[in-house]
Structure formats: C-alpha cells, structure tokens
Amino acid sequence: MKPAPYADLSVAYADTSASGLGFSLTAPLQEPLAQADGEVAGLPVSLRLLGASHQVLVGQHPQRHGQLLETVACLPEVTSDLPSSFQESGYYFNARTETMDDDGLTAAVADIVAEVDDHHRRGLPALLGRFPGSPLALTAIVAGPGTGDPGSEVLITWRTWHTYPQTGEVVVTSSSLWRQGVAHNRTQA
C-alpha cells in the first residue's frame, strides 16, 4: 500500500478566499508542501499541494516538452482569473465555487476525505493537505483513468477541492486529458 495520502501542512494557506485563485498552464513548477506521485494510463502524474493551492503535472520531466502542468493558485506568476471552463489541445478544465454554511462545509469535507480514501485504496494518486487553524481548511487532489468506456479518448481525469472555512466556500475543479493532449506544449497559455 502506498503511503497515507494525508499531510498536515505547517503553513497557513496563502489564498484566503476563492476569489484569490488564478489559473495557468505556463506557471513554473513550484516547490510543494506535499506531493503524491503515481502513474495513470501509462503516464506519470504528480499531485502537488502548495501554500497557495495546487499543481498537477502529467507526463514527462518538467524540463522537457510533452507534459501538462496545471496550476490553480494565488501566485505572482498566475495572473489569469480562475475560469469556469477552459479547453485546449486535448485538455479540459472546469471550476465552480460552492458557498455553504458550517454544517454544509463539514459534510463536504467528509465527502472529500471519503473520495481521497477511495482513490488511495484503489492505488490511484490521491493527496489531502490540512492547513492549521481549522480542520475544515484543506486542499485535496485525486487522479484516475478516463471513463473506461470502449472508444473513450479520455486518458486521465483529476479533481481538486479547495476549502475556505472563513468564507464558507469550496472551489471544486475537474480536469481531463484526452489522447491528443499528451503532447501539450508548455509555452501555450
């Protein structure tokens, strides 16, 4: 069994509300606070938690072409707002922000933990980081193969959750990489 997918992070989260998050496919690789590496559909996948949210690296070594690096974070290098959807070169991304009361957020966090546990039990890449100050402050990422339907062109999917207990927000993202997207060029926005 792989190491437990949980990390107690020792730094406060840098983005303090959903509106602070940005999106990039060109930001540089950041030093993670926690990381889980694995393989999905024959491709290496690195799930990376930052003090300002997440990066997901799919494909080859970051110094070479042929990989995709998704960044959702509050960083100086990330100047684009978080889009509700984005599609390019076989890659699809969507995001939504849900607002809820404390009970709703507690239930949402329990569901997120269950999802991370399920991926981990199945040997799939999964990572959950808890930030200090609130048991409801977390960022989580899970990755897995495409739908498995015959003829499906989806290679890899991943989902993330960013919770903000101080504002009662949960940012949920989902991404997929299709067969033609494996050779995504990092110089594209």
Coordinates of C-alpha atoms in Angstrom, one line a residue, residues 21 26-27 50 52 90 110 114 145 151 153 156:
L21 CA -7.3 31.8 -7.1
T26 CA 2.5 28.1 -18.0
A27 CA 3.5 28.9 -14.4
L50 CA 1.3 24.5 -2.5
A52 CA -1.3 28.6 -2.5
G90 CA -7.0 17.8 -25.7
A110 CA -16.3 14.4 5.0
A114 CA -14.0 9.7 1.6
P145 CA -8.0 6.9 -15.6
G151 CA -13.6 4.1 -27.6
E153 CA -10.4 9.2 -25.7
I156 CA -6.7 10.9 -17.3

